[in-house]
Short mmCIF file of N, CA and C in Angstrom, two decimals:
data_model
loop_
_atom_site.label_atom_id
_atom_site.label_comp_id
_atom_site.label_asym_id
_atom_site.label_seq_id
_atom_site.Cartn_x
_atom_site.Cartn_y
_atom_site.Cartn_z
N UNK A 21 10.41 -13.39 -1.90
CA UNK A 21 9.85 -13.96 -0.69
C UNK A 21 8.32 -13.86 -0.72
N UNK A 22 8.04 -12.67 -1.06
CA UNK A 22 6.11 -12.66 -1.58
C UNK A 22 6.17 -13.31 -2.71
N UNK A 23 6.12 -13.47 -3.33
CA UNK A 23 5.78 -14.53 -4.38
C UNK A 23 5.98 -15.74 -4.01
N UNK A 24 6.68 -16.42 -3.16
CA UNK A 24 6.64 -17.82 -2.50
C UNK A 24 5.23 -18.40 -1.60
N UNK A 25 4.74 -16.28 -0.77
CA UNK A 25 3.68 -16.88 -0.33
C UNK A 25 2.40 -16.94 -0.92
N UNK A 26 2.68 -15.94 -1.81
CA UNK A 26 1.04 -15.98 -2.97
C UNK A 26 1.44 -17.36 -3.60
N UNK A 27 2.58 -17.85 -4.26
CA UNK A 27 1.91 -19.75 -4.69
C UNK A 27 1.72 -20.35 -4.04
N UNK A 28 1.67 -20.16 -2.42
CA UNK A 28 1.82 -21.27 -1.48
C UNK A 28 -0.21 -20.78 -1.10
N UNK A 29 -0.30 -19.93 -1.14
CA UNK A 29 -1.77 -19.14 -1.32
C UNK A 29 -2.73 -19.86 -2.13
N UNK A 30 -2.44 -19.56 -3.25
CA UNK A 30 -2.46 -20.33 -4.98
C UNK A 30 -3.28 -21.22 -4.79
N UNK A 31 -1.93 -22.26 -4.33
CA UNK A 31 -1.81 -23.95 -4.18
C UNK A 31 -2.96 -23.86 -3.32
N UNK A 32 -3.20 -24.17 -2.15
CA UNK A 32 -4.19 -23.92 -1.00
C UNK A 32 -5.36 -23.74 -1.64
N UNK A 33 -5.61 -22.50 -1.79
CA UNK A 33 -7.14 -22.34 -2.61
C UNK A 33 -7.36 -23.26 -3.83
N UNK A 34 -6.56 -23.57 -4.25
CA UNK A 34 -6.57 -24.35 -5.67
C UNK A 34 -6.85 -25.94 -4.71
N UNK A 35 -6.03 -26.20 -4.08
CA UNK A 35 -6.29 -27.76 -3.91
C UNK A 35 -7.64 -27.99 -3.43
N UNK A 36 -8.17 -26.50 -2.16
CA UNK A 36 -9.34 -26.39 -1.43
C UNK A 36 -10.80 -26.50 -2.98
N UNK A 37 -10.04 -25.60 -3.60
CA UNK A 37 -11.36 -25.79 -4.91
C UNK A 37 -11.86 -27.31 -5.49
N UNK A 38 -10.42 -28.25 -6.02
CA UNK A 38 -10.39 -28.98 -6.33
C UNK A 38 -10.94 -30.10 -5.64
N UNK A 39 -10.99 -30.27 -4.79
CA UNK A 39 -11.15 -30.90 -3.24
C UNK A 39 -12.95 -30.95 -3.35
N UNK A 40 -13.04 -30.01 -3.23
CA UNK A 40 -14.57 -29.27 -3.00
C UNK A 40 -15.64 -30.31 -4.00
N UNK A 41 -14.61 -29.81 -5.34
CA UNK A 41 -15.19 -30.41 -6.86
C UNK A 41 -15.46 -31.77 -7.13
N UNK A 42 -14.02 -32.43 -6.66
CA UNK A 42 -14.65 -33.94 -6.63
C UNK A 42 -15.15 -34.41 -5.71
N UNK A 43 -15.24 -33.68 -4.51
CA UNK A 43 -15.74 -34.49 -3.50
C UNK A 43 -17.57 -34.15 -3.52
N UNK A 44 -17.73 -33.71 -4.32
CA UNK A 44 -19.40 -33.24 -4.14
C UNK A 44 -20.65 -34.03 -4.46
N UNK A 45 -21.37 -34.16 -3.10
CA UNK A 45 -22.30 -35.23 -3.35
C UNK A 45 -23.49 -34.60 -3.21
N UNK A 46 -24.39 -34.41 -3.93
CA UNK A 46 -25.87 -33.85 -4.16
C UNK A 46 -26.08 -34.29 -3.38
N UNK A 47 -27.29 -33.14 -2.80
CA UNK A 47 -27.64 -33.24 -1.70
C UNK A 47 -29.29 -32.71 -1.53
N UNK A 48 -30.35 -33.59 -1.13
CA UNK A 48 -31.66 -32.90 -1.33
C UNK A 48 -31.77 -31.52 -1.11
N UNK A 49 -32.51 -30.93 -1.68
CA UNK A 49 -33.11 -29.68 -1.03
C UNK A 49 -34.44 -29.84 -0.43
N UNK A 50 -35.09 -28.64 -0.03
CA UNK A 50 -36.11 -28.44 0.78
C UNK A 50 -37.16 -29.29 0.09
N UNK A 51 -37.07 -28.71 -1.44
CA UNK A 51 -38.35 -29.69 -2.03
C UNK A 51 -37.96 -31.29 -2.90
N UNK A 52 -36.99 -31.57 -2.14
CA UNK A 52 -37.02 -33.13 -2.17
C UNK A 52 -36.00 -33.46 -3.68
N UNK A 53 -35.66 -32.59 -4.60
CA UNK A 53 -35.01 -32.94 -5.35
C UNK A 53 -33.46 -32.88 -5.10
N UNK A 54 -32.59 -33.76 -5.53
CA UNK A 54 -31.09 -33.45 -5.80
C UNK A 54 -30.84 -32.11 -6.79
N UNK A 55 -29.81 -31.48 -6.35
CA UNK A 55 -28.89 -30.70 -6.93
C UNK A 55 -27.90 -30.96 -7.86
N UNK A 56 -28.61 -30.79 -9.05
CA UNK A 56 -26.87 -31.18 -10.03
C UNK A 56 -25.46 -30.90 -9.86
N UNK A 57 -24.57 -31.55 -10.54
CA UNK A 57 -23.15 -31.26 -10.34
C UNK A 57 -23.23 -29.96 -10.98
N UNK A 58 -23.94 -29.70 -12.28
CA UNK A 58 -23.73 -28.23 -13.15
C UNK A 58 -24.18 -27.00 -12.05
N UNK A 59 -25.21 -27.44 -11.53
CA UNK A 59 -26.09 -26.43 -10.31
C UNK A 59 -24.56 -25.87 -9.45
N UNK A 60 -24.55 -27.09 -8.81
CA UNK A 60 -23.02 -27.12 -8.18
C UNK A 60 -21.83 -25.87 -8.17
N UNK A 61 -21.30 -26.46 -10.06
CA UNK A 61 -20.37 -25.55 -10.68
C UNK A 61 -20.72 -24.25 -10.75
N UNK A 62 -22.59 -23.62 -11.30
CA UNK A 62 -22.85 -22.35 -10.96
C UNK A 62 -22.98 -21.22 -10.20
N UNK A 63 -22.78 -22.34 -8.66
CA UNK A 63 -22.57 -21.43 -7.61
C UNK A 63 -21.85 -20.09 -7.95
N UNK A 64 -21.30 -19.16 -7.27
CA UNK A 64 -21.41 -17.90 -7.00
C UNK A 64 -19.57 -18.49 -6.12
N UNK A 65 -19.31 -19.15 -5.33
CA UNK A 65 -18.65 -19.35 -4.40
C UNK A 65 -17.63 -19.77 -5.60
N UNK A 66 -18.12 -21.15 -5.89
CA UNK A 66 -17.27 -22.29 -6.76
C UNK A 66 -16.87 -20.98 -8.19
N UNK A 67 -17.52 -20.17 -8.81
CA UNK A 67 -17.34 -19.29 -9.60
C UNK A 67 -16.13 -18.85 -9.41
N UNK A 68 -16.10 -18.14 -8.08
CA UNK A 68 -15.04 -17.16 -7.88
C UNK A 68 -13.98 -17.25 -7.28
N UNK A 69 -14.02 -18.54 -6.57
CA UNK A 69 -12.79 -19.47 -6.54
C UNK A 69 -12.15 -19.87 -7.32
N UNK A 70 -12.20 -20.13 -8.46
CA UNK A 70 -12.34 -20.31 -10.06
C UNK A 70 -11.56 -19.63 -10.67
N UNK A 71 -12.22 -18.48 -10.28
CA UNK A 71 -11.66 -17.15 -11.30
C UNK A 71 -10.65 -16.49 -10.89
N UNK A 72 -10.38 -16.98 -9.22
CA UNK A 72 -8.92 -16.34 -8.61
C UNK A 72 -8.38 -17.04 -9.05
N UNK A 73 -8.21 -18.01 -8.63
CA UNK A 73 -7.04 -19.15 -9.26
C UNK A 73 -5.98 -19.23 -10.78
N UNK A 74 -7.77 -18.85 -11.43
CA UNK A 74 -7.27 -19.93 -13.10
C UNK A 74 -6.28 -19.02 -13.31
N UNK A 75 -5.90 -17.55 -13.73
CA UNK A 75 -5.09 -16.69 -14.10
C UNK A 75 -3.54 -16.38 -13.77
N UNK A 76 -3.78 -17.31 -12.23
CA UNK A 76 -2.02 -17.29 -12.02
C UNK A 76 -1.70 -18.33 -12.55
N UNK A 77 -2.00 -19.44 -12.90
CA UNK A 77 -1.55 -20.66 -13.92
C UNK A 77 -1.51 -19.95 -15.27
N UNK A 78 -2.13 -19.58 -15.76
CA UNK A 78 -2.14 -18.60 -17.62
C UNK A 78 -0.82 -17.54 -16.98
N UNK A 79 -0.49 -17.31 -15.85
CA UNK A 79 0.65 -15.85 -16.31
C UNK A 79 1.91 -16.90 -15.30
N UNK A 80 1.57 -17.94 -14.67
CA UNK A 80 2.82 -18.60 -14.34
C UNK A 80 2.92 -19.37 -14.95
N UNK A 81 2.84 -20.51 -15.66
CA UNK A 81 3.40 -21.56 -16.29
C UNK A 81 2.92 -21.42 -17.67
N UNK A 82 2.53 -20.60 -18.35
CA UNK A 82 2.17 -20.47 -19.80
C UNK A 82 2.67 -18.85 -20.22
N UNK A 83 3.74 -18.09 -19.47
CA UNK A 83 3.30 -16.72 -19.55
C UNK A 83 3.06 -16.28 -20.64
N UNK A 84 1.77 -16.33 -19.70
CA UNK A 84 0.68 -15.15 -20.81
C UNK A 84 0.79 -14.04 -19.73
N UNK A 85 0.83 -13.17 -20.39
CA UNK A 85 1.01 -10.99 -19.73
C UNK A 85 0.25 -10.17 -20.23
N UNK A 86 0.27 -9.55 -19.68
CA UNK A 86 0.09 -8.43 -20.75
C UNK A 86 -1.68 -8.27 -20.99
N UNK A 87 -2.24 -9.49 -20.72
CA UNK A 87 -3.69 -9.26 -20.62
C UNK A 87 -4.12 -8.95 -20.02
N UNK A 88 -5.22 -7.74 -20.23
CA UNK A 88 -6.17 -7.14 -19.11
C UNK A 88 -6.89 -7.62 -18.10
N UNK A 89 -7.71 -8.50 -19.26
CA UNK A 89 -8.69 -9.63 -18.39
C UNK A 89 -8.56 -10.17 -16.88
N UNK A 90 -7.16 -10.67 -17.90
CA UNK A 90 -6.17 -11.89 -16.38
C UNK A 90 -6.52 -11.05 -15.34
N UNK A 91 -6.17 -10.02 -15.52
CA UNK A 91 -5.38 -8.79 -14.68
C UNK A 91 -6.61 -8.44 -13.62
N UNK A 92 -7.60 -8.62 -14.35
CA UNK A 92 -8.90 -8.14 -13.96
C UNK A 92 -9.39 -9.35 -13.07
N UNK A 93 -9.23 -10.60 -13.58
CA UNK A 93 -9.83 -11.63 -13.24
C UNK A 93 -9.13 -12.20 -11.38
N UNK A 94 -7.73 -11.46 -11.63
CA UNK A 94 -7.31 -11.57 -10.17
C UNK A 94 -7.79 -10.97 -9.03
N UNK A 95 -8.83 -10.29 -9.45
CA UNK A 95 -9.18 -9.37 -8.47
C UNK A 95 -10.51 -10.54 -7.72
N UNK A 96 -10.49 -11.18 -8.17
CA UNK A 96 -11.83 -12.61 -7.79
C UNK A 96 -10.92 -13.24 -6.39
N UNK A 97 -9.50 -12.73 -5.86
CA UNK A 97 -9.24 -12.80 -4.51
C UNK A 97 -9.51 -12.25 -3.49
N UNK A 98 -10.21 -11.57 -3.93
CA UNK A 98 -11.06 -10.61 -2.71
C UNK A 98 -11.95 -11.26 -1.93
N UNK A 99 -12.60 -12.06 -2.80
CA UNK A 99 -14.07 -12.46 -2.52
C UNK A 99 -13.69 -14.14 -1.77
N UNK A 100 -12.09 -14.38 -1.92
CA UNK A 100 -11.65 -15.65 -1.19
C UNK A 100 -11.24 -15.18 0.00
N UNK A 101 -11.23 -13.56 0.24
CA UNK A 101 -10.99 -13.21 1.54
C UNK A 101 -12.57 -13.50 2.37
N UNK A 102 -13.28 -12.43 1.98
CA UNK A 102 -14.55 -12.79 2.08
C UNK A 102 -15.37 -14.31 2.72
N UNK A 103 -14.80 -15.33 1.95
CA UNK A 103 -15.26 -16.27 2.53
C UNK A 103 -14.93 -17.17 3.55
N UNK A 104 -13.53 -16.22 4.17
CA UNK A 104 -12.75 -16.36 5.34
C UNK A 104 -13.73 -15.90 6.32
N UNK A 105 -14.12 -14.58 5.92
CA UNK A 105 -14.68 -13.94 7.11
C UNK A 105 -15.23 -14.34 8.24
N UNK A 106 -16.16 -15.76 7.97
CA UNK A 106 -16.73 -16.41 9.10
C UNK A 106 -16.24 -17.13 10.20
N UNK A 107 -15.16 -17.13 9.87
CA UNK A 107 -13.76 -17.91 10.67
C UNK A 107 -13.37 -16.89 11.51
N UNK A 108 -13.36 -15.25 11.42
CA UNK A 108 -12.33 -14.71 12.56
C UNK A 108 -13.42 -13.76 12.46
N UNK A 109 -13.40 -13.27 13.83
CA UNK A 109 -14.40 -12.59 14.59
C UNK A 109 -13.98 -10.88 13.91
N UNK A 110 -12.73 -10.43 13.95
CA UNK A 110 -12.27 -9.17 13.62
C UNK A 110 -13.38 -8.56 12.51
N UNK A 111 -12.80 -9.70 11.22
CA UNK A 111 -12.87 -9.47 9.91
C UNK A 111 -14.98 -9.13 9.90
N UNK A 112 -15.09 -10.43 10.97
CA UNK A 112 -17.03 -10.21 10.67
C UNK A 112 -17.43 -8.64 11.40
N UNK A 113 -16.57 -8.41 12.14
CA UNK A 113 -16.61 -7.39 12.62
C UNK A 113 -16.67 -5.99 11.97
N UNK A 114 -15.70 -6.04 11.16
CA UNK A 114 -14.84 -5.16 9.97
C UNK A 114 -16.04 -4.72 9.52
N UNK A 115 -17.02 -6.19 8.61
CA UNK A 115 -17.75 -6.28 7.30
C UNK A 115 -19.07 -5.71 8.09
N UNK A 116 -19.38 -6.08 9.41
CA UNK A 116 -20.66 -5.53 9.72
C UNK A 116 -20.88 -3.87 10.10
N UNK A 117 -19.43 -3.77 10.71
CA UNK A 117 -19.22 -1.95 10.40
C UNK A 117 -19.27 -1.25 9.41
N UNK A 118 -18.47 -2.14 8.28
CA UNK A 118 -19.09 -1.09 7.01
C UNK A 118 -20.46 -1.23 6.53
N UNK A 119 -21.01 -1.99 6.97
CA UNK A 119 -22.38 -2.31 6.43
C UNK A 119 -23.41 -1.68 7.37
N UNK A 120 -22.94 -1.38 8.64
CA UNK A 120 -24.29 -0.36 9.01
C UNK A 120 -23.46 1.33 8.87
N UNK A 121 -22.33 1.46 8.61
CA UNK A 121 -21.74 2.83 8.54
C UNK A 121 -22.32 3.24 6.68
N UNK A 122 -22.79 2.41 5.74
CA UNK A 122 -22.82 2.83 4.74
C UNK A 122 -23.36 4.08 3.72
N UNK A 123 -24.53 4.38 4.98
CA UNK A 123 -25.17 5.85 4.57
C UNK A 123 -24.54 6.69 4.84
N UNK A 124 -23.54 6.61 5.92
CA UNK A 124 -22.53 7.64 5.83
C UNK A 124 -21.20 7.74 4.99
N UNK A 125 -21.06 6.73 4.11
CA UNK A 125 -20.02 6.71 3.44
C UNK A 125 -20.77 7.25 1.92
N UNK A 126 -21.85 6.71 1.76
CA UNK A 126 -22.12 7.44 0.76
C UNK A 126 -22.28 8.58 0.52
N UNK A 127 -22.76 9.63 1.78
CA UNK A 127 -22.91 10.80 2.11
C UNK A 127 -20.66 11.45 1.22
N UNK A 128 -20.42 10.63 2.29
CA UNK A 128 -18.63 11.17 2.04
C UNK A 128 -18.59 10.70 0.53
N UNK A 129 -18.61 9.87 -0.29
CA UNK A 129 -18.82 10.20 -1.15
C UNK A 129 -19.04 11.42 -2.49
N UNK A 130 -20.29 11.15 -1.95
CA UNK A 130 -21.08 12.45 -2.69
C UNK A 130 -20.18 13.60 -2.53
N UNK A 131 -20.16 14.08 -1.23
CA UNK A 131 -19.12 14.88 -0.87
C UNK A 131 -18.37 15.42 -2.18
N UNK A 132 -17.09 14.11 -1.98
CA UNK A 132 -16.10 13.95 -2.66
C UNK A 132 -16.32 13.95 -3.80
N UNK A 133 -17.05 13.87 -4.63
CA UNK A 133 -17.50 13.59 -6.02
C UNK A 133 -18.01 14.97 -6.28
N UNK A 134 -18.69 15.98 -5.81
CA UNK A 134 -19.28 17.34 -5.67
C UNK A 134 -18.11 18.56 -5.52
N UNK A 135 -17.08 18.32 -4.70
CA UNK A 135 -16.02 19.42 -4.42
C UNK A 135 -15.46 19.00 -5.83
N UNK A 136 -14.56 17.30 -6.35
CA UNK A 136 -13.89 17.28 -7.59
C UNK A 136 -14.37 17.96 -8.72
N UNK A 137 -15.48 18.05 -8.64
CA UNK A 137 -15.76 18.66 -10.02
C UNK A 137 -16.47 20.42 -9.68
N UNK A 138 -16.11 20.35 -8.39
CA UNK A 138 -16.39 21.90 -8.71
C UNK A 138 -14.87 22.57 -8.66
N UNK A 139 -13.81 22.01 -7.80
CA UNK A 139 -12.45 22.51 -7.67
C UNK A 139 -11.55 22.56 -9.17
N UNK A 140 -11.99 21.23 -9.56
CA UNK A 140 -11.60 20.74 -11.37
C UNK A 140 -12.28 21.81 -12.06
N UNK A 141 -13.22 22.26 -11.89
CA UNK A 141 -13.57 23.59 -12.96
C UNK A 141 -13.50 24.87 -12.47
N UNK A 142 -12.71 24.83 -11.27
CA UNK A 142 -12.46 26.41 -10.61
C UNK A 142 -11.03 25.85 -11.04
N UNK A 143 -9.84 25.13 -11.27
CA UNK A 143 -8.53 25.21 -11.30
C UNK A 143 -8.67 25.28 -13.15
N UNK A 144 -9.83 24.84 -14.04
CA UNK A 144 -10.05 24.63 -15.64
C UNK A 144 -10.04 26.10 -15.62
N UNK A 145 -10.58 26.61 -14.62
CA UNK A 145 -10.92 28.49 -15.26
C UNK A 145 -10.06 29.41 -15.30
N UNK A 146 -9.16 28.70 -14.36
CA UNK A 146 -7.94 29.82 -13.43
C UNK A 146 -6.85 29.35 -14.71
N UNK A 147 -7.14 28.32 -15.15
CA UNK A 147 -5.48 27.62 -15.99
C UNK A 147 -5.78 27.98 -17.34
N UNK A 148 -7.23 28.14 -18.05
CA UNK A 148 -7.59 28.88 -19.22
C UNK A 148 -7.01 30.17 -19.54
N UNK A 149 -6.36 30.23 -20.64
CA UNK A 149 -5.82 31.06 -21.08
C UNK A 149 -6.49 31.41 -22.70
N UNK A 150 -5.61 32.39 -23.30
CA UNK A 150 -6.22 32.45 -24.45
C UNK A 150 -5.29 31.76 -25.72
N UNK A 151 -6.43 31.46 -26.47
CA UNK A 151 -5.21 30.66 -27.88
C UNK A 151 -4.73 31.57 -28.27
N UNK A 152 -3.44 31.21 -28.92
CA UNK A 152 -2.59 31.96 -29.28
C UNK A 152 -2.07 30.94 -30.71
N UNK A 153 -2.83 31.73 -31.91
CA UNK A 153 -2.78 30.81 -33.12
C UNK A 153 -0.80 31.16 -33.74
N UNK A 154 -0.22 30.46 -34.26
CA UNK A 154 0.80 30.84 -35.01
C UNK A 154 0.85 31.22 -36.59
N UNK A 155 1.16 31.93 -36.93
CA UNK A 155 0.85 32.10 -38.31
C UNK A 155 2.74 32.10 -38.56
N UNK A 156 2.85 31.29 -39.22
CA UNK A 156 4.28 31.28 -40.13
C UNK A 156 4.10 31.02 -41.43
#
């Protein structure tokens, strides 16, 4: 039943990309020149729309597995959440809380990164024992 709605997901972003692609008509900028189609394709947006997509086609209809990359490259759905954000008030909400809470997360952080490695070498000291060579 989840997997019906991630292709139905898929599809959507995929047709929305596609859509986007042919329909794109340069458009002046400030200093009077058009924008190439390549300019276009380099976006940052069009990129990572891109990069969510292409990988469930390589592991659904060609399965390919087992690759890291792919694996890696799915994670470029995040950033299609992201460009939801401007649409629902919650989510802008969400993103502007973590963004003025951030000195305090880094603080927790640090934290956390400071106790692991002092607890990890107080449990390394306690669990050290002595070698015990075999001679047979």
């Amino acid at each position: 039943q989840i997997i019906k709605v991630e292709d139905w997901i898929i599809y959507f972003f995929s047709l929305e990309w596609t859509l986007r692609v042919v329909s794109y008509v340069p458009l002046k900028t400030e200093s009077g020149e058009h924008r190439s189609f390549f300019t276009f394709l380099c976006e940052p947006y069009t990129i990572f729309d891109f990069c969510a997509t292409f990988p469930y086609y390589l592991i659904r209809y060609h399965q390919i597995e087992g690759i890291v990359s792919l694996r890696l490259l799915r994670f470029f759905r995040v950033f299609q959440l992201l460009r939801l954000k401007k649409y629902d008030i919650y989510l802008t909400t969400m993103v502007r809380v973590l963004m003025n809470s951030m000195q305090a997360l880094h603080i927790y952080l640090l934290t956390l990164l400071f106790l692991a490695a002092v607890f990890g070498s107080v449990i390394y000291w306690f669990e050290k024992g002595e070698l015990v060579e075999c001679l047979e």
